[in-house]
Short mmCIF file of C-alpha atoms and ligand atoms in Angstrom, two decimals:
data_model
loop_
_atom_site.label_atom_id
_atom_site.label_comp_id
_atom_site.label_asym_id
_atom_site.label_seq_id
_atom_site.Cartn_x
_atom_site.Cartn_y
_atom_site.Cartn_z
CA UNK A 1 149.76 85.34 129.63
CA UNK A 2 153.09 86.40 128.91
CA UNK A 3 155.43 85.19 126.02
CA UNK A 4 158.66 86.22 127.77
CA UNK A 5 161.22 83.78 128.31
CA UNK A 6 163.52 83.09 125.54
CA UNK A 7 163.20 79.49 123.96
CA UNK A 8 165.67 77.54 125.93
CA UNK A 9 166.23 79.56 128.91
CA UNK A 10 166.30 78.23 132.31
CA UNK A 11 162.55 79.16 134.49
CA UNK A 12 164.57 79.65 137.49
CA UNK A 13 166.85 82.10 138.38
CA UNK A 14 170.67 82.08 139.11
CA UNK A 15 171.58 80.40 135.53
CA UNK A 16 173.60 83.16 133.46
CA UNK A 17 171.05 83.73 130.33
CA UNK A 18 169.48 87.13 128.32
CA UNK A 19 166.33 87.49 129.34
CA UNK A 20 163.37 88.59 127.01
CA UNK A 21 160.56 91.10 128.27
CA UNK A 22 157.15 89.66 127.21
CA UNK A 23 154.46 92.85 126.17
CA UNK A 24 151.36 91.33 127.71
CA UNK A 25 151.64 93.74 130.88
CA UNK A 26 152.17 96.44 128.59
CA UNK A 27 150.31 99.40 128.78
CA UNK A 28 148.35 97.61 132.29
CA UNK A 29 147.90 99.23 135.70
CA UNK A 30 149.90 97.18 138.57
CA UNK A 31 147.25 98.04 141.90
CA UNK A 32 146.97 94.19 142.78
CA UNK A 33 149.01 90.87 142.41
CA UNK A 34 145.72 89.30 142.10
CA UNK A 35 145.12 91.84 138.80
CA UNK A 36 147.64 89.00 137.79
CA UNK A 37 147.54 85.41 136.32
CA UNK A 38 150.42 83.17 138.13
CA UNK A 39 152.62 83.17 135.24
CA UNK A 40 152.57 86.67 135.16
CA UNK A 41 153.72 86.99 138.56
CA UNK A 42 156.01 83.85 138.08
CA UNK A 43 157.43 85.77 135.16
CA UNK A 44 157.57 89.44 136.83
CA UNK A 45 160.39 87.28 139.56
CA UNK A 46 162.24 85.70 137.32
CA UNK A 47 162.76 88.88 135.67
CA UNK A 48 163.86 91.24 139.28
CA UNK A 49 165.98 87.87 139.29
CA UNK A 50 167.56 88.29 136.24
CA UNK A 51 168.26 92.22 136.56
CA UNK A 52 170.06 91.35 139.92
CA UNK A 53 171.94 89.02 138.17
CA UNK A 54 173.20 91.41 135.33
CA UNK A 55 170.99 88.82 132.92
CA UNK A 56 168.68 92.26 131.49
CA UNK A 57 170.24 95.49 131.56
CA UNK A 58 167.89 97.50 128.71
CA UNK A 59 166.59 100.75 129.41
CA UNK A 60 163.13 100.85 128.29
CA UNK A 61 162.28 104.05 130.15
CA UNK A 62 164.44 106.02 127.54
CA UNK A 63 162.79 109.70 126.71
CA UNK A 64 160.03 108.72 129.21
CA UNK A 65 158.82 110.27 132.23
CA UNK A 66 157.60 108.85 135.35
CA UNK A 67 155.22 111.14 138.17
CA UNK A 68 155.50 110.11 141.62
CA UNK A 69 152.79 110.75 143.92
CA UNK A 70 153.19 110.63 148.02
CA UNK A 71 150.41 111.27 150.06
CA UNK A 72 151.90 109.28 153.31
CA UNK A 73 155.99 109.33 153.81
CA UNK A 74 158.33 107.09 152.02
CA UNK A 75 161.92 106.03 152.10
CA UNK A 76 161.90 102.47 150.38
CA UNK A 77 159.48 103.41 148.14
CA UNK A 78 160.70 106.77 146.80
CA UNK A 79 164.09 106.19 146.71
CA UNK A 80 163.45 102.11 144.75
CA UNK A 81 161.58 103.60 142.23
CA UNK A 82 163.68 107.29 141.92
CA UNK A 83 166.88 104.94 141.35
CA UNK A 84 164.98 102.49 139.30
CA UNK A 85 163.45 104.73 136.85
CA UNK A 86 166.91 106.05 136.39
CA UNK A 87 168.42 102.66 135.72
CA UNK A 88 165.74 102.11 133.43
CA UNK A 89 166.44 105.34 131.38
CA UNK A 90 163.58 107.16 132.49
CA UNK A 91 163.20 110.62 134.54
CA UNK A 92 160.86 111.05 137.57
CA UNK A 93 159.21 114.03 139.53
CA UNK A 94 157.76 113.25 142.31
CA UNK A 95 155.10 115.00 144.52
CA UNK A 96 154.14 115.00 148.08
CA UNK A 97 150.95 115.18 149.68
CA UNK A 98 151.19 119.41 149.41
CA UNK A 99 151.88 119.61 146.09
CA UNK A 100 148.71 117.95 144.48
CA UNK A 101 146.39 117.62 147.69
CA UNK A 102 144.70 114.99 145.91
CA UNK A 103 140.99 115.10 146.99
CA UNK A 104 141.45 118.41 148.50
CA UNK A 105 142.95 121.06 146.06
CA UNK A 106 141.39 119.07 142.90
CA UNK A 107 139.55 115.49 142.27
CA UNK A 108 141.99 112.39 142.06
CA UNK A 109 139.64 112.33 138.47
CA UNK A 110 140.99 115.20 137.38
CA UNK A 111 144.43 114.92 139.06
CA UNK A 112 145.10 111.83 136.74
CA UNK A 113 143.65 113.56 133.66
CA UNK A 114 146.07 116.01 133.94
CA UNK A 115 149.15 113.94 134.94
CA UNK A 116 147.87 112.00 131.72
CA UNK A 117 149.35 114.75 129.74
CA UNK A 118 152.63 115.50 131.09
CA UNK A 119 153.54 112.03 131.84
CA UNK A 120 154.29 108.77 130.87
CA UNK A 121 153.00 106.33 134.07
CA UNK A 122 152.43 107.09 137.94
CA UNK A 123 153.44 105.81 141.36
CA UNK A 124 151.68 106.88 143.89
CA UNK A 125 151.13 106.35 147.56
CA UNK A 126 147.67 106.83 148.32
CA UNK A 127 145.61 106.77 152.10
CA UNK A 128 142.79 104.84 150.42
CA UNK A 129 142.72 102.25 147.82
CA UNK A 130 139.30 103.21 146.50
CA UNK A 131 141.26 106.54 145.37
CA UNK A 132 143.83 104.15 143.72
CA UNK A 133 141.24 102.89 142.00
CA UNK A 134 139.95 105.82 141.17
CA UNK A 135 143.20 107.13 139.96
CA UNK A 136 144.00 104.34 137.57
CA UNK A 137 140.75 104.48 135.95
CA UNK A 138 140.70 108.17 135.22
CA UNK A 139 144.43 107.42 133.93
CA UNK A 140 145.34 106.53 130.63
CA UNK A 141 148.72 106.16 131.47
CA UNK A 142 150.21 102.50 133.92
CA UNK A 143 149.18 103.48 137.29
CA UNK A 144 151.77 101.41 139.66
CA UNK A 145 150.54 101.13 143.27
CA UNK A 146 153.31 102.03 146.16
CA UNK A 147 151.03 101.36 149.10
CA UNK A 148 147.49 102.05 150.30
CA UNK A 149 145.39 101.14 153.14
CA UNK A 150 144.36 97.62 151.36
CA UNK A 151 147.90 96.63 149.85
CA UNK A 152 151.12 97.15 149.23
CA UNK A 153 151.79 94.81 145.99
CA UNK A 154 155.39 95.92 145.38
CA UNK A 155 156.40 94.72 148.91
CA UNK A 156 154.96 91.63 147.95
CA UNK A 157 156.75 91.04 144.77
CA UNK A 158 160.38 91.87 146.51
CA UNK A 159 159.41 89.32 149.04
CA UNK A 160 158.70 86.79 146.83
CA UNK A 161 161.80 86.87 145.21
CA UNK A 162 163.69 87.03 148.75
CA UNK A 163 162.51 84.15 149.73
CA UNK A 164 163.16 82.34 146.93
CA UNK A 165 167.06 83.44 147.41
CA UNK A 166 166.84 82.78 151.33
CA UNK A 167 165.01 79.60 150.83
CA UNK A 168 164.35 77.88 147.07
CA UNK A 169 161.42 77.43 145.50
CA UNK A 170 158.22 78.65 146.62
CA UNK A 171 155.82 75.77 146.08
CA UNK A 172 157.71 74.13 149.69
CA UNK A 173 157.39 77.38 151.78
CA UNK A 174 155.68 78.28 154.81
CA UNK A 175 155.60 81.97 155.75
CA UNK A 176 154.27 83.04 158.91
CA UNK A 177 153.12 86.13 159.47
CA UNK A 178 152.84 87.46 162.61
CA UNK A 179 151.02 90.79 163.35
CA UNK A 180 148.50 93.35 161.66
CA UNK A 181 146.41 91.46 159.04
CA UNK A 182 146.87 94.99 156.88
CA UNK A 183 148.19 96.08 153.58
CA UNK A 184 151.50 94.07 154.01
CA UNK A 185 149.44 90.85 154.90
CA UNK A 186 146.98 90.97 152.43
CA UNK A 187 149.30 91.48 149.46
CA UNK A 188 151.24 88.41 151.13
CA UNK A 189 147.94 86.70 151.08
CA UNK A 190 147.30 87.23 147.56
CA UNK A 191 150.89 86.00 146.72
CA UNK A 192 149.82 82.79 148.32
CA UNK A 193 147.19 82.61 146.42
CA UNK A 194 149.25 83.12 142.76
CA UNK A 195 152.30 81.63 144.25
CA UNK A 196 151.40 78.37 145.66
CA UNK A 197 153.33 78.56 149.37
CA UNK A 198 151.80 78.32 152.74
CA UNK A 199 150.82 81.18 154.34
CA UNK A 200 149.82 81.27 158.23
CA UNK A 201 148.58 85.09 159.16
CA UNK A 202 149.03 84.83 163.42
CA UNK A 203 146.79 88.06 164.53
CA UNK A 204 145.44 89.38 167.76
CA UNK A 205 141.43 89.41 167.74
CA UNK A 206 140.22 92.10 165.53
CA UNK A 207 143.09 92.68 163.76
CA UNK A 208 142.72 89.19 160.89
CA UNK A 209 142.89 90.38 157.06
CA UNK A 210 139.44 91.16 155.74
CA UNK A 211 137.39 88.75 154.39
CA UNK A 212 137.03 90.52 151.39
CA UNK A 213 141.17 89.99 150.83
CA UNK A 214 140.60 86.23 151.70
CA UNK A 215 137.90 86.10 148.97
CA UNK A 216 139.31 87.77 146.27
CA UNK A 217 142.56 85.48 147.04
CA UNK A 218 140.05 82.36 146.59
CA UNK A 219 138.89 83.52 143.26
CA UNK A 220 143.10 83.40 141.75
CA UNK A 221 143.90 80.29 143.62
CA UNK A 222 143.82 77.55 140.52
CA UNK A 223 143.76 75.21 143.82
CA UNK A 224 142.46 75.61 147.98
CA UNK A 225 143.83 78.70 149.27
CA UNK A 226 146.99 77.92 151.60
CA UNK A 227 146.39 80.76 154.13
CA UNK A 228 145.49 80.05 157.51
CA UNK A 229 144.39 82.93 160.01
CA UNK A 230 145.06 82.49 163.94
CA UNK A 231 145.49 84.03 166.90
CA UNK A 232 148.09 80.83 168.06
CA UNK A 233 151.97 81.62 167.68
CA UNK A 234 151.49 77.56 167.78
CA UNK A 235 151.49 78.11 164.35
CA UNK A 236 155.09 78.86 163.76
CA UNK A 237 155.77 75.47 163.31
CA UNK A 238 157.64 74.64 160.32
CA UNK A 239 157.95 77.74 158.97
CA UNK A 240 160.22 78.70 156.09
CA UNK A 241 159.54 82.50 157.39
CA UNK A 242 158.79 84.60 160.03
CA UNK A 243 157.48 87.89 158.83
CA UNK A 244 156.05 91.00 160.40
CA UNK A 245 155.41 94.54 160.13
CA UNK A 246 154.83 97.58 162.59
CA UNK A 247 151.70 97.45 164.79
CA UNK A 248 150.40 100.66 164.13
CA UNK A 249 150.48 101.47 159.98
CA UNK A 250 150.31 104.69 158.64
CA UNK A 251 147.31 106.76 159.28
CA UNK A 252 146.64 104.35 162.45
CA UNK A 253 149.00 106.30 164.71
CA UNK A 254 146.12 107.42 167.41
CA UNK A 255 145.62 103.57 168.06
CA UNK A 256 149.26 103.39 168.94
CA UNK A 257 148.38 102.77 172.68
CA UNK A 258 146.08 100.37 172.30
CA UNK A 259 147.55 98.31 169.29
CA UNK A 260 150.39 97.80 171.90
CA UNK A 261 148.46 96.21 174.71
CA UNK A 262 146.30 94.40 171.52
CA UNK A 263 149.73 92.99 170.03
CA UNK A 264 152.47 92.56 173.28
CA UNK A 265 152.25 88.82 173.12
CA UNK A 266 152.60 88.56 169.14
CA UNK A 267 156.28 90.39 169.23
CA UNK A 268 158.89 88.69 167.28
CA UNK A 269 162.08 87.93 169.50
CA UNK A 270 164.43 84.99 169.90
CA UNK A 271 162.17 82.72 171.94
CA UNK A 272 159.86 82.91 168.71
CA UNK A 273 163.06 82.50 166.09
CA UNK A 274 163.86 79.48 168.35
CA UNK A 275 160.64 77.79 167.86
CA UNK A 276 161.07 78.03 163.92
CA UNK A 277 164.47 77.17 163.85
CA UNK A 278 164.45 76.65 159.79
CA UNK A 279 163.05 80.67 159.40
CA UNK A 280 164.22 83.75 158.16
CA UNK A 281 163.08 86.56 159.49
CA UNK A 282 161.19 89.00 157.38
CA UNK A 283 159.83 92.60 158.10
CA UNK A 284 158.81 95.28 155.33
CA UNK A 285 160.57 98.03 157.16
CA UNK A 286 160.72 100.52 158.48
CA UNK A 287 160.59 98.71 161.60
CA UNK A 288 159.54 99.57 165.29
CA UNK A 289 162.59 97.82 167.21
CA UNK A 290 161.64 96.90 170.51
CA UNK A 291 157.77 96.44 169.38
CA UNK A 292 156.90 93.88 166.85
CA UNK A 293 160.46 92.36 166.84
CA UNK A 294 163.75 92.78 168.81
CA UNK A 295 167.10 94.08 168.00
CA UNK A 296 168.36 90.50 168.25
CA UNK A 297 166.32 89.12 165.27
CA UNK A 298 166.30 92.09 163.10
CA UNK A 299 170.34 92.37 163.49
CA UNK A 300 170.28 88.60 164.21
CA UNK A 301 172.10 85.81 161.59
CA UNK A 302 168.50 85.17 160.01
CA UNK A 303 167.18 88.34 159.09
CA UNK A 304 166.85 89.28 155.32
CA UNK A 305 165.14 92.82 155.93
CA UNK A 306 167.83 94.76 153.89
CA UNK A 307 167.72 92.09 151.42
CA UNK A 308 163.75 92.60 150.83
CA UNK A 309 165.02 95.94 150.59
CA UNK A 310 167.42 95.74 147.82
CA UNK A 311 165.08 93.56 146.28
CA UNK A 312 162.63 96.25 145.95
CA UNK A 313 164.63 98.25 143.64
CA UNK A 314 164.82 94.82 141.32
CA UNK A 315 161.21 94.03 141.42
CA UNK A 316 159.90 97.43 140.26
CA UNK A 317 162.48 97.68 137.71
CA UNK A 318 160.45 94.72 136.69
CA UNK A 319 157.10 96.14 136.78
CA UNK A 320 158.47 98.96 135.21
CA UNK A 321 160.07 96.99 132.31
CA UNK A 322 157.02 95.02 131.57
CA UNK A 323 154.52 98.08 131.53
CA UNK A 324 156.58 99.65 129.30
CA UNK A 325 156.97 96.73 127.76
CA UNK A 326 159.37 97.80 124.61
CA UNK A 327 162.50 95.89 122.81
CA UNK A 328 164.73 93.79 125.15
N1 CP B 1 158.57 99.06 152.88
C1 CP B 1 158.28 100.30 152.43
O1 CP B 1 157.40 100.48 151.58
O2 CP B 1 159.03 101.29 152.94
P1 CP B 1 158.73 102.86 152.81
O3 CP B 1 157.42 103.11 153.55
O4 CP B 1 159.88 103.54 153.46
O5 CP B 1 158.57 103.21 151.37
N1 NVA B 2 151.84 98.46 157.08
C1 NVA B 2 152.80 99.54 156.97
C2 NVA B 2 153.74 99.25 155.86
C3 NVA B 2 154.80 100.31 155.63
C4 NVA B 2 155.70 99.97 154.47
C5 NVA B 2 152.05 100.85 156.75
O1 NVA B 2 151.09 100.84 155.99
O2 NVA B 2 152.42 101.85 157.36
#
């Protein structure tokens, strides 16, 4: 658990108060949201909160370097964490997929052991999440994950604190996703889990989360998970959010044709915005206009997309903060 918030200051965000950093994160790995308890994640929000809100402006990352490693592209991603590092005080290099050829030129092992003794912490971007294991183990440093094939946790945690400024509290929410039951879901689903909200994942056959993301989300619930998997767009009803993400992820491009016939029914356009008329529409970007959702709703009154992205920048400064964990 954390011992952040100073005595007396509001748990919800918006109130004009200094905000304290709590150490227990310090020194951790962030791969997961389930790696954390619910207060932590509670805790990790209120705190991208508060550095939107000009409550916590230390820079922690003073004299400290940050390696950034990208084995698939990146815009959010790289650019979030280059300007967030820099906020924070800190200095970043970061690497592409030629420069370390991770697996290929040396072992992720020794990759990490090396990185170990130049730097301070790592991003990185990795195809497989077994490697991001891999990585953070052989790492004595924070390892922060930026996206693999089994979740995208940073995503998550911008999310969760745009929809608590779209829509309030958490506890109330229903967010429907409505696509690929990949990375994006699945950290989504493990939010639910921490978070408390409703969570309805609407997927084509064959393409539901795994059921090894449902059970590790059953293990953090402290109650009954609140995810529900379909294939029914029924299940829109009453949603607090309509979310979804590109049909074909990274390193799924050659199913491109055939993840288009799978998922032409599950596109996101008006007629589905009208049947959720309390919704805000939610996509991870970048997005595929004319695919999983139209012009109309990404450009449309209730779309938050750019807000998610903004929000990335504040929830990694977050992370950041708290891994570092030092004064302020
Ligand atoms: N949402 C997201 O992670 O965007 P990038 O792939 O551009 O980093
Ligand atoms: N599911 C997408 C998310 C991109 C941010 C992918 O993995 O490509």
């Amino acid at each position: 658990m954390i011992a952040s918030v100073k005595k007396g200051s509001p748990r919800t965000h918006g109130v004009a108060s200094e905000f304290v950093v709590r150490n227990s994160l310090k020194g951790r790995d962030f791969i997961d949201l389930a790696d954390l308890d619910a207060e932590e994640l509670r805790h990790l929000v209120e705190l991208a909160h508060a550095i939107k809100a000009g409550r916590w402006s230390h820079r922690p990352l003073e004299g400290r370097h940050i390696a950034m490693l990208f084995q698939k592209p990146s815009h959010r991603t790289r650019v979030s964490f280059e300007v967030g590092i820099a906020r924070l005080g800190g200095t970043t290099t970061t690497l592409s997929e030629q420069d370390v050829q991770l697996g290929v030129r040396e072992t992720v092992s020794d990759a990490a052991r090396v990185l170990d003794r130049y730097v301070d912490g790592v991003v990185a971007r990795l195809r497989s999440h077994a490697d991001m294991l891999e990585l953070a183990s052989a790492s004595a440093r924070p390892v922060i994950n930026g996206l693999t094939d089994r979740s995208h946790p940073c995503q998550a945690l911008a999310d969760l604190v745009t929809l608590e400024e779209a829509r309030g509290a958490l506890a109330g929410q229903h967010v429907v996703f409505i696509g690929d039951g990949n990375n994006v879901a699945a950290s989504l689903i493990e939010a639910s889990a921490l978070a408390g909200f409703a969570l309805t994942v609407v997927s084509p056959h064959g393409y539901e989360p795994k059921a090894d993301v449902l059970d590790r989300a059953r293990s953090i619930s402290s109650g009954p998970l609140r995810v529900t998997l379909t294939s029914d767009l029924a299940a829109i009803d009453g949603a607090t959010a309509i979310y979804t993400d590109v049909w074909a992820s990274m390193g799924h491009e050659n199913e491109r044709d055939e993840r288009r016939k799978a998922f032409a029914e599950y596109q996101v356009n008006e007629a589905v915005m009208e049947a959720a008329p309390g919704a805000v529409f939610m996509h991870c970007l970048p997005a595929h206009r004319g695919q999983e959702v139209t012009d109309e709703v990404i450009d449309g009154p209730r779309s938050v997309v750019f807000d998610q992205a903004e929000n990335r920048l504040y929830a990694q400064m977050a992370v950041m903060a708290e891994l570092f964990g030092t004064e302020g």
